[in-house]
Amino acid sequence: MQAFAYRDGVLHAEGVALTGIAGRHGTPTYVYSRAAIEARWRAFDQGFACLPHLICYAVKANSNLAVLGVLARLGSGFDIVSVGELERVLRAGGDPGKVVFAGVGKREDEIARALEVGIRCFNVELVPELERIHDVARRMGARAPVALRVNPDVDARTHPYIATGMKQNKFGIPADEALSVYEYATRLPHLKVTGIGCHIGSQLTEVGPFDDAVAKVLDLVHLLRARGVEIEHIDIGGGLGIQYRDEEPPAVHAYAELISRRLAGQVKEVLMEPGRAIVGNAGILLTRVEYVKETPAKRFVIVDAAMNDLIRPALYEAWHEILRVRRDSDAPVAECDVVGPVCETGDFLARNRAIVAVQGDLLAVMSAGAYGFSMSSNYNARPRAAEVMVDGAQAYLVRARETVGQLLAGETTL
Ligand SMILES: *Cc1c(COP(=O)(O)O)cnc(C)c1O
């Protein structure tokens, strides 16, 4: 399905022209396609149809309530990393019984709130966390469901900032310590050990590392079983990559087939935590060209979106396709850097890109549905962008543009 395509020379999101969205809601604005999000979620659901499974969408990829609500209505579970994300899921109508809670720094209040609402499972990343969860559960008279997140020490072959499953990373419990930690956990009366998991990184474009990680986790399941520790679920994490440029990430069904074959008959249920693969290509960032600046060295297309709106190019040197929303004039293609107004040389959305862009043009930064708005900030006192979700021929404002008044609301002078 093509969520974003040209019709009569104008780029549309499903049935809605992006020119209309910019006219009504201004720029910069994130635009999401409901149909694209649903299609990707269903691809995972169908891919794993032969196994009991639970898709726990990774909320940090895009935590807008409308995105979470659309997924909740499909029956999705959620992978969260903070109590703020938990409250978002609840507000969007998500089922707390389908929530898994990851992250290396869970606070007591976060653990207590998660226990209170009855989440599915804590994915535990270190022994002191296990002890803290046990303490909080004891005080609440509860029994906390836990799974260990093991670090399988496999190279995800992705950008180093988003590789998480190697022994030098802060995530997970080293695989060779996992057995003793499990034995310890089973002796803590306010814990219920239910599963095992891993998450080796993000934007993986090969299946090999997934296969290696799952094989290592399965080895542990067998060892634990031999010692009388029954593991009900395996959580394979997220990380499946998407196409930004010319990557060729595995198709969801190929990924699902490989993992299903490995896991068939091995555990009661498989959990997964896809984020980017569900929303990445389902969103764009709509921005307007404020100026074109020619210097002896370069041509700069200065737009009204910046690194505070979309940090991926600055943070990971990520490549996003830039499309001109209205393909009308015959202005020449010229190589340029597409930059924002922020006072940093790292403030670029694209570099050395041969495109047509003149003052006043609308541009679409493609594949911005994941780690776009959710990583945005107020740097340079810039209010955050608006967010719109398109559903067929309708566009809904799902987050109003922030105002300067909102930015200043919590602050005082001496
Ligand atoms: C970020 C994260 C994910 C999602 O990663 P994607 O690459 O967006 O699929 C899943 N699980 C955990 C624990 C994460 O930290």
XYZ file of C-alpha atoms and ligand atoms in Angstrom:
429
model
C 0.000 0.000 0.000
C 1.249 3.480 -0.882
C 0.184 5.794 1.935
C 1.944 8.796 0.403
C 1.647 9.215 -3.361
C 1.281 11.940 -5.988
C -2.104 12.663 -7.500
C -2.341 15.322 -10.189
C 1.124 16.501 -9.259
C 0.380 16.955 -5.537
C 1.656 14.652 -2.811
C -1.214 13.127 -0.812
C -1.512 11.255 2.457
C -4.133 8.624 1.591
C -6.937 10.760 0.121
C -5.837 14.111 1.504
C -3.564 16.629 -0.265
C -0.642 17.730 1.899
C -1.112 21.260 0.567
C -4.505 21.328 2.283
C -3.054 20.103 5.584
C -0.350 22.774 5.480
C -2.940 25.427 4.672
C -5.160 24.422 7.555
C -2.649 23.493 10.242
C 0.531 25.269 9.204
C 4.059 23.853 9.196
C 6.077 22.086 10.462
C 3.517 19.326 10.891
C 3.840 15.571 11.199
C 1.307 13.657 9.093
C 0.506 9.997 9.740
C -1.499 7.491 7.725
C -3.863 5.353 9.765
C -4.117 2.771 6.961
C -0.335 2.409 6.769
C -0.013 1.891 10.521
C -2.774 -0.705 10.538
C -1.386 -2.532 7.500
C 2.012 -2.915 9.142
C 0.568 -4.107 12.435
C -1.552 -6.669 10.576
C 1.509 -7.866 8.669
C 3.101 -8.829 11.998
C -0.133 -10.362 13.246
C -0.540 -12.490 10.125
C 3.148 -13.336 9.929
C 3.032 -14.897 13.383
C -0.449 -16.389 12.973
C 0.837 -19.945 13.400
C 2.095 -19.221 16.958
C 0.320 -17.803 20.011
C 1.729 -14.294 19.972
C 1.383 -10.795 21.369
C 2.551 -7.735 19.469
C 3.747 -5.115 21.961
C 4.201 -1.968 19.890
C 7.235 -0.008 21.149
C 5.615 3.214 22.322
C 8.822 5.241 22.207
C 8.826 5.131 18.394
C 5.708 7.306 18.278
C 3.601 7.831 21.367
C 0.862 10.096 20.023
C -2.458 9.095 21.588
C -4.097 8.670 18.189
C -1.368 6.259 17.077
C -1.700 4.283 20.313
C -5.492 4.358 20.056
C -5.519 2.973 16.527
C -3.243 0.135 17.648
C -5.188 -0.503 20.852
C -8.336 -0.982 18.786
C -6.543 -3.652 16.763
C -5.842 -5.458 20.041
C -2.186 -4.514 20.243
C -0.067 -4.752 23.330
C 2.570 -2.139 24.148
C 6.237 -2.029 25.109
C 6.886 0.902 27.423
C 10.020 2.402 28.966
C 8.550 4.889 31.461
C 5.477 5.592 33.542
C 4.701 8.451 31.188
C 4.386 5.973 28.341
C 2.214 3.774 30.559
C -0.182 6.666 31.201
C -0.288 7.351 27.468
C -1.233 3.746 26.749
C -3.972 3.799 29.393
C -5.317 7.130 28.142
C -5.433 5.745 24.595
C -7.511 2.767 25.711
C -4.705 0.195 25.756
C -5.044 -2.945 27.866
C -2.546 -2.846 30.785
C -2.571 -6.632 30.760
C -0.792 -6.453 27.397
C 1.951 -4.039 28.496
C 5.594 -5.000 28.950
C 7.930 -2.588 30.739
C 11.574 -2.352 29.620
C 14.432 0.002 30.462
C 17.512 0.039 32.682
C 16.431 2.706 35.155
C 12.949 1.929 36.466
C 12.088 4.071 39.504
C 10.080 2.825 42.498
C 7.062 4.964 41.656
C 7.095 3.631 38.099
C 7.210 0.038 39.320
C 4.399 0.682 41.803
C 2.135 2.251 39.184
C 2.791 -0.607 36.764
C 1.911 -3.150 39.466
C -1.188 -1.200 40.432
C -2.609 -1.264 36.894
C -1.560 -4.887 36.358
C 0.914 -4.909 33.506
C 1.775 -8.119 31.737
C 5.439 -8.222 32.663
C 8.554 -6.302 33.710
C 11.509 -6.918 31.442
C 14.312 -6.852 33.995
C 17.713 -5.559 32.975
C 19.836 -5.923 36.148
C 19.831 -7.660 39.544
C 19.261 -4.553 41.707
C 16.162 -3.858 39.621
C 14.910 -7.380 40.301
C 15.350 -6.706 44.020
C 13.636 -3.344 43.797
C 10.639 -4.833 41.954
C 10.481 -7.537 44.616
C 10.517 -4.953 47.431
C 7.789 -2.835 45.876
C 5.637 -5.918 45.206
C 6.115 -7.109 48.802
C 5.028 -3.751 50.182
C 1.965 -3.829 47.942
C 1.174 -7.444 48.814
C 1.528 -8.344 45.146
C 3.465 -10.772 43.019
C 5.247 -9.085 40.129
C 5.482 -10.873 36.775
C 9.051 -10.641 35.483
C 11.047 -11.726 32.472
C 14.788 -11.332 32.222
C 16.102 -9.354 29.324
C 19.274 -11.129 28.390
C 22.076 -9.583 26.426
C 22.917 -12.277 23.870
C 26.108 -10.508 22.703
C 25.283 -10.447 19.004
C 26.218 -7.675 16.619
C 23.049 -6.169 15.144
C 25.150 -4.562 12.386
C 23.339 -1.253 12.720
C 24.322 2.275 13.816
C 26.362 1.990 17.053
C 23.986 4.290 18.959
C 21.098 1.878 18.368
C 22.899 -1.438 18.807
C 21.838 -2.762 22.212
C 22.669 -6.457 22.290
C 26.451 -6.480 22.557
C 28.285 -7.101 25.790
C 29.644 -3.539 25.916
C 26.068 -2.095 25.857
C 24.209 -1.095 29.020
C 21.218 -3.318 28.250
C 20.200 -6.729 29.494
C 21.767 -9.360 31.702
C 24.809 -11.098 30.235
C 23.703 -14.464 28.844
C 26.233 -16.372 30.952
C 24.855 -14.835 34.167
C 21.235 -15.389 33.249
C 20.960 -18.890 34.739
C 22.069 -17.833 38.198
C 19.891 -14.710 38.080
C 16.895 -16.877 37.174
C 17.597 -19.167 40.067
C 17.821 -16.170 42.376
C 14.579 -14.710 40.981
C 12.643 -17.938 41.511
C 13.582 -17.781 45.214
C 12.056 -14.308 45.653
C 8.456 -14.941 46.757
C 6.950 -11.719 45.416
C 8.157 -12.379 41.900
C 6.666 -14.647 39.306
C 9.158 -15.535 36.600
C 7.213 -15.792 33.350
C 9.523 -15.181 30.454
C 12.779 -14.351 28.827
C 13.554 -11.694 26.268
C 16.113 -9.814 24.263
C 16.251 -6.730 22.095
C 19.448 -6.398 20.137
C 19.038 -3.071 18.403
C 17.097 -1.001 15.944
C 16.969 -0.588 12.162
C 18.332 -4.085 11.517
C 18.449 -4.852 7.825
C 19.397 -8.529 7.984
C 17.700 -11.504 9.614
C 20.937 -13.179 10.692
C 21.396 -11.279 13.973
C 17.752 -11.919 14.952
C 18.235 -15.590 14.264
C 21.450 -15.715 16.310
C 19.842 -13.905 19.230
C 16.747 -16.104 19.277
C 18.932 -19.213 19.101
C 20.924 -18.034 22.134
C 17.773 -17.263 24.074
C 16.345 -20.678 23.205
C 19.506 -22.358 24.481
C 18.894 -20.642 27.803
C 15.261 -21.746 27.821
C 16.416 -25.351 27.427
C 19.014 -25.036 30.171
C 16.461 -23.463 32.503
C 13.920 -26.152 31.720
C 16.506 -28.787 32.595
C 16.846 -27.091 35.987
C 13.113 -27.020 36.532
C 12.501 -23.359 35.657
C 9.609 -23.202 33.189
C 9.630 -20.257 30.791
C 6.220 -19.362 29.365
C 7.087 -16.720 26.844
C 9.978 -15.544 24.734
C 10.084 -11.859 23.867
C 12.080 -11.376 20.678
C 12.227 -7.570 21.027
C 11.861 -5.163 18.145
C 14.375 -3.783 15.735
C 13.195 -4.790 12.280
C 14.424 -2.090 9.910
C 12.571 -0.104 7.283
C 13.553 1.348 3.949
C 14.687 4.964 4.184
C 16.799 4.973 1.050
C 18.157 1.832 -0.581
C 18.248 -0.516 2.400
C 16.626 -3.866 1.793
C 15.304 -4.896 5.199
C 13.674 -8.311 5.463
C 9.951 -8.338 4.749
C 7.826 -8.787 7.859
C 6.605 -12.180 6.633
C 10.155 -13.418 6.005
C 11.236 -12.310 9.468
C 8.133 -13.883 10.998
C 8.612 -17.123 9.117
C 12.202 -17.519 10.226
C 11.433 -16.848 13.878
C 8.256 -18.899 13.901
C 10.179 -21.866 12.553
C 12.710 -21.556 15.371
C 10.125 -21.096 18.097
C 7.377 -23.498 17.021
C 6.593 -25.865 19.882
C 9.260 -24.330 22.135
C 7.266 -21.899 24.283
C 3.652 -21.115 25.072
C 3.761 -17.643 23.573
C 6.018 -15.310 21.637
C 6.046 -11.586 22.355
C 7.529 -8.996 20.028
C 8.195 -5.281 20.335
C 8.253 -3.673 16.888
C 8.268 0.121 16.806
C 9.899 1.584 13.736
C 8.667 -1.225 11.474
C 5.060 -0.281 12.286
C 5.110 3.513 12.159
C 8.343 4.547 10.393
C 7.052 4.658 6.847
C 3.562 5.669 7.976
C 4.529 9.270 8.724
C 6.123 12.308 7.114
C 7.232 15.714 8.311
C 5.712 18.532 6.309
C 7.795 21.710 6.179
C 7.938 24.953 4.205
C 10.927 26.596 2.564
C 11.520 29.951 4.239
C 14.539 31.045 2.221
C 17.104 29.812 -0.238
C 20.611 31.003 0.594
C 23.363 30.770 -1.988
C 26.934 30.973 -0.757
C 30.080 30.511 -2.825
C 30.417 27.033 -1.337
C 26.858 25.801 -1.102
C 23.180 26.251 -1.658
C 21.154 26.107 1.571
C 17.430 25.477 1.509
C 16.281 26.879 4.859
C 13.034 25.292 6.042
C 10.805 25.842 9.070
C 11.471 22.361 10.513
C 14.735 21.774 12.353
C 16.769 19.325 14.367
C 14.493 19.916 17.349
C 11.602 18.526 15.266
C 13.511 15.637 13.667
C 16.853 14.851 15.234
C 17.682 11.651 13.349
C 19.885 13.286 10.681
C 21.891 15.171 13.329
C 22.075 12.264 15.773
C 22.678 9.290 13.490
C 23.493 10.969 10.173
C 20.251 9.378 9.071
C 19.078 9.794 5.491
C 15.478 10.827 4.836
C 14.060 11.267 1.373
C 12.855 14.823 0.682
C 9.954 15.246 -1.742
C 8.519 18.439 -3.125
C 4.807 18.431 -2.327
C 3.695 20.257 -5.483
C 5.559 19.210 -8.600
C 4.586 22.128 -10.758
C 7.215 24.728 -11.593
C 10.153 23.901 -13.783
C 12.741 25.381 -11.424
C 16.038 23.594 -11.885
C 17.268 20.693 -9.805
C 20.181 21.893 -7.695
C 22.357 20.282 -5.091
C 21.699 21.741 -1.662
C 21.644 21.188 2.076
C 18.179 21.305 3.618
C 18.653 23.016 6.970
C 16.555 24.449 9.776
C 16.723 27.733 11.687
C 18.484 26.272 14.758
C 21.878 27.687 15.699
C 23.918 24.516 15.200
C 25.853 23.344 12.176
C 24.409 19.922 12.956
C 20.963 21.306 12.215
C 20.280 19.684 8.865
C 17.561 17.436 7.505
C 19.476 16.492 4.357
C 22.881 17.223 2.925
C 24.166 17.344 -0.648
C 20.769 16.555 -2.054
C 19.829 17.256 -5.664
C 16.254 18.536 -5.468
C 14.003 21.301 -6.690
C 13.152 23.711 -3.890
C 12.270 27.373 -4.106
C 11.147 29.851 -1.468
C 7.603 29.105 -0.313
C 7.660 25.459 -1.449
C 6.264 22.725 0.733
C 8.577 19.769 1.269
C 7.846 16.367 2.769
C 10.550 14.661 4.808
C 9.660 11.026 4.256
C 9.744 8.028 6.621
C 9.516 10.267 9.664
C 6.802 8.353 11.531
C 9.219 6.713 13.986
C 11.588 8.556 16.342
C 10.444 11.846 14.791
C 8.009 13.699 17.018
C 8.793 11.396 19.947
C 12.414 12.591 19.993
C 11.567 16.231 19.385
C 12.505 18.971 21.838
C 12.042 22.662 22.501
C 15.639 23.604 21.726
C 15.945 27.250 20.683
C 12.555 27.787 22.410
C 10.814 26.293 19.425
C 7.295 25.023 20.116
C 6.850 21.447 18.976
C 5.175 20.658 15.665
C 1.520 19.825 15.145
C 0.527 16.212 14.407
C -2.204 15.172 11.996
C -3.559 11.698 11.280
C -5.192 10.979 7.962
C -7.885 8.315 7.710
C -9.072 7.921 4.120
C -10.379 11.292 2.981
C -10.312 12.826 6.490
C -7.466 14.581 8.273
C -7.609 14.909 12.056
C -5.470 17.223 14.139
C -4.244 14.769 16.801
C -1.901 17.139 18.573
C -2.172 20.894 18.314
C 0.962 22.876 17.635
C 2.565 23.873 20.911
C 2.363 27.555 21.796
C 5.039 29.781 23.297
C 2.668 30.233 26.247
C 2.797 26.480 26.900
C 6.585 26.576 26.680
C 6.825 29.176 29.410
C 4.054 27.801 31.611
C 6.122 26.103 34.341
C 8.815 28.758 34.688
C 9.258 31.783 36.947
C 11.831 34.498 37.405
C 13.434 35.151 40.783
C 13.423 0.745 21.160
C 12.998 -0.590 21.611
C 12.166 -1.366 20.798
C 11.695 -0.938 19.430
O 12.716 -0.860 18.492
P 12.364 -0.623 16.957
O 13.662 -0.611 16.297
O 11.643 0.677 16.868
O 11.492 -1.765 16.529
C 11.740 -2.581 21.287
N 12.140 -3.042 22.513
C 12.945 -2.310 23.302
C 13.337 -2.849 24.615
C 13.408 -1.078 22.883
O 14.224 -0.370 23.670
